[in-house]
Coordinates of C-alpha atoms in Angstrom, one line a residue:
X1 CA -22.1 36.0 -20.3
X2 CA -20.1 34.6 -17.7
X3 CA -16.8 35.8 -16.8
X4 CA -15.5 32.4 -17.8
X5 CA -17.0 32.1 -21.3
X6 CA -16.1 35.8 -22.0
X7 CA -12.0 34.7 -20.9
X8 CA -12.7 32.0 -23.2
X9 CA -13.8 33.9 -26.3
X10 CA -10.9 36.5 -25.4
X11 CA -8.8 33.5 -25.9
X12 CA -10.2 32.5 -29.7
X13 CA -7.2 32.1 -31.1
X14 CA -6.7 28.0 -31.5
X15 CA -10.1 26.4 -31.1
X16 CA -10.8 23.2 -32.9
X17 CA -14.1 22.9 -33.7
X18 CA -15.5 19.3 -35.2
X19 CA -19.1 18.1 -35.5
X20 CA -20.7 16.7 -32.3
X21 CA -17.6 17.5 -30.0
X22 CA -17.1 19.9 -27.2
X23 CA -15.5 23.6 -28.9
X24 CA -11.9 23.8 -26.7
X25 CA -9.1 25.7 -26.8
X26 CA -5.9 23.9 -27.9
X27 CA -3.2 25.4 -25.8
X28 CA -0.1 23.4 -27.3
X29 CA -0.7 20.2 -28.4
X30 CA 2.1 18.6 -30.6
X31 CA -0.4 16.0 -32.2
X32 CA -3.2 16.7 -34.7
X33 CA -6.0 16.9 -32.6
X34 CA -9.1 15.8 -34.4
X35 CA -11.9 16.3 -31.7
X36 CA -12.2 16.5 -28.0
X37 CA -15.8 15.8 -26.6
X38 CA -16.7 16.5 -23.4
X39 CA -19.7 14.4 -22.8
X40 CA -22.9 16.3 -22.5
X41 CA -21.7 19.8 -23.7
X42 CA -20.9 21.1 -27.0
X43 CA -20.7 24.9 -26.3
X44 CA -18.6 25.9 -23.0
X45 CA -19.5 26.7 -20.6
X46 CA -19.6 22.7 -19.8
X47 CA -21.9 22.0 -17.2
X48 CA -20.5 19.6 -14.5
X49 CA -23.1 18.2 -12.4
X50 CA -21.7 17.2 -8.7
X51 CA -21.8 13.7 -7.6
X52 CA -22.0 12.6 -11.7
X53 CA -19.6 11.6 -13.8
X54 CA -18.7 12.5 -17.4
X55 CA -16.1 11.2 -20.0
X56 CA -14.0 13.6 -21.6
X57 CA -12.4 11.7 -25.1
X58 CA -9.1 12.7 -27.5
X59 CA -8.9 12.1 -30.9
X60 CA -5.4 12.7 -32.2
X61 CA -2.6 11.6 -34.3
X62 CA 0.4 11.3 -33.2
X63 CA 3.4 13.2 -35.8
X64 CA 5.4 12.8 -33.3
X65 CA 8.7 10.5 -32.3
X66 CA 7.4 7.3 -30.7
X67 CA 6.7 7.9 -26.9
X68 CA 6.5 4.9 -24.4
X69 CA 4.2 6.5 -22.7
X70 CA 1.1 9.2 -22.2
X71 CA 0.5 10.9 -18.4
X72 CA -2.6 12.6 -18.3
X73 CA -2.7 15.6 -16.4
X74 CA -6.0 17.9 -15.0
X75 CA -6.0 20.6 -13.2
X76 CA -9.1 23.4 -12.7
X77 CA -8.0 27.1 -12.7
X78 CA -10.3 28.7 -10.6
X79 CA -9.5 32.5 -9.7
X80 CA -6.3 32.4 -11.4
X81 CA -5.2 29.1 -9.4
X82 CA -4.3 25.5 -10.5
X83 CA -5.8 22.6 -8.3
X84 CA -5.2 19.0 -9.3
X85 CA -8.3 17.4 -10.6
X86 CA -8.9 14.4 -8.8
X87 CA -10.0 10.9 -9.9
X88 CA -8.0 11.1 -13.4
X89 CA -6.1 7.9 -13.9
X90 CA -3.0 9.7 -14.6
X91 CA -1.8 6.8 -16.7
X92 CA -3.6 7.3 -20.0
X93 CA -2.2 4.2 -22.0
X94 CA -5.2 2.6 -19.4
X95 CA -8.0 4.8 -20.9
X96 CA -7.0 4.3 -24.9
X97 CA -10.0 2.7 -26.6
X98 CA -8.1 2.8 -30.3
X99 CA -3.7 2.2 -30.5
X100 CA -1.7 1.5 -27.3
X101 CA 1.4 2.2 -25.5
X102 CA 4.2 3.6 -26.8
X103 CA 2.5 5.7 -29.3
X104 CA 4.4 5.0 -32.3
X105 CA 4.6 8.1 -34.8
X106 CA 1.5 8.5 -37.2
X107 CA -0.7 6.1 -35.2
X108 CA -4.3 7.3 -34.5
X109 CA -4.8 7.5 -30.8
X110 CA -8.7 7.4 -29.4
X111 CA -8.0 8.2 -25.5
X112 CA -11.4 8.0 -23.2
X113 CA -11.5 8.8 -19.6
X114 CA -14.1 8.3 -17.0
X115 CA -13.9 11.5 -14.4
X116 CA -15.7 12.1 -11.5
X117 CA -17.5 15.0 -10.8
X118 CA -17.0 14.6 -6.7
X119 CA -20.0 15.6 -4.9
X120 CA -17.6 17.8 -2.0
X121 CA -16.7 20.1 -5.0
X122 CA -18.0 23.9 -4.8
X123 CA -20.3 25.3 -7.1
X124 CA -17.9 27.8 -9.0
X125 CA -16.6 28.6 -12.3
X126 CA -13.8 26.8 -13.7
X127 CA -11.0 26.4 -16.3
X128 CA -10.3 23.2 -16.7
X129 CA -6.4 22.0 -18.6
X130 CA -6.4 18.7 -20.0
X131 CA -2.8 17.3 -20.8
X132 CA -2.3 14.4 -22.2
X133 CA 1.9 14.2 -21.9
X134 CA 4.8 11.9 -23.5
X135 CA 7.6 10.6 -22.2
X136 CA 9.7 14.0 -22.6
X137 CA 7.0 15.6 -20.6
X138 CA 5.6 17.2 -24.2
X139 CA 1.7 18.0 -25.0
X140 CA 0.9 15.6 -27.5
X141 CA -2.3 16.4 -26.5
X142 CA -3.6 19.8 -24.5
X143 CA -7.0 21.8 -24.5
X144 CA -8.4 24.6 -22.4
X145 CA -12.2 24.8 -21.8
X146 CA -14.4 26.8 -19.4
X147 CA -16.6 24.8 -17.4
X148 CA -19.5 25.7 -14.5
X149 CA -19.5 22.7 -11.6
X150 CA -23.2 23.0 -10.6

């Protein structure tokens, strides 16, 4: 077991766990969360092949106030440090394939982002924090899952 997986089942607590998506840890998200899928990867660690690219999708609803908007924000925690994730449109009203900007309360909200797995990136072990923020800077969406970039 890797020393990322085994962090990850440490973790346990919140996982959300829906047929045919990617098992995460939620680590706040003010929404109901109804899947994340990392594409190619059910069971962390994801595999991240350099110089491909996958789509990482949100299904949620928001309970929340209405927000004008959703930031997106990744980073990949590798040894205990954050680094921005690059290639992320950080404006996710762009990459919402079902409702739209501002996210009115109860509306179901289908986000799906193209990321690039950059072909400079090392061959390491990874965390990897997917935000998907309101206005007030809140999680409405947030998951946690361990990843290898191969």
């Amino acid at each position: 077991m890797t020393h990322s997986a085994g962090l990850f089942l440490a973790l346990g607590a919140s996982l959300i766990a829906i047929a045919s998506t990617t098992i995460v840890q939620d680590c706040g998200s003010k929404t109901t969360v109804n899947g994340v899928k990392v594409s190619g990867c059910e069971l962390p660690p994801c595999l991240l092949k350099r110089g491909e690219d996958i789509v990482v999708e949100i299904d949620f609803e928001n309970l929340q106030e209405t927000t004008e908007s959703l930031t997106a924000k990744v980073h990949g925690n590798i040894g205990g440090v954050d680094i921005p994730w690059f290639g992320v449109d950080e404006n996710a009203c762009n990459d919402l394939t079902v409702g739209d900007c501002p996210v009115e309360g109860n509306e179901k909200i289908y986000y799906s982002a193209h990321v690039p797995i950059l072909s400079s990136y090392p061959a390491v072990a990874v965390i990897v924090k997917w935000q998907l923020l309101t206005q007030n800077n809140e999680d409405a969406a947030c998951f946690l899952v361990p990843a290898q970039i191969v």
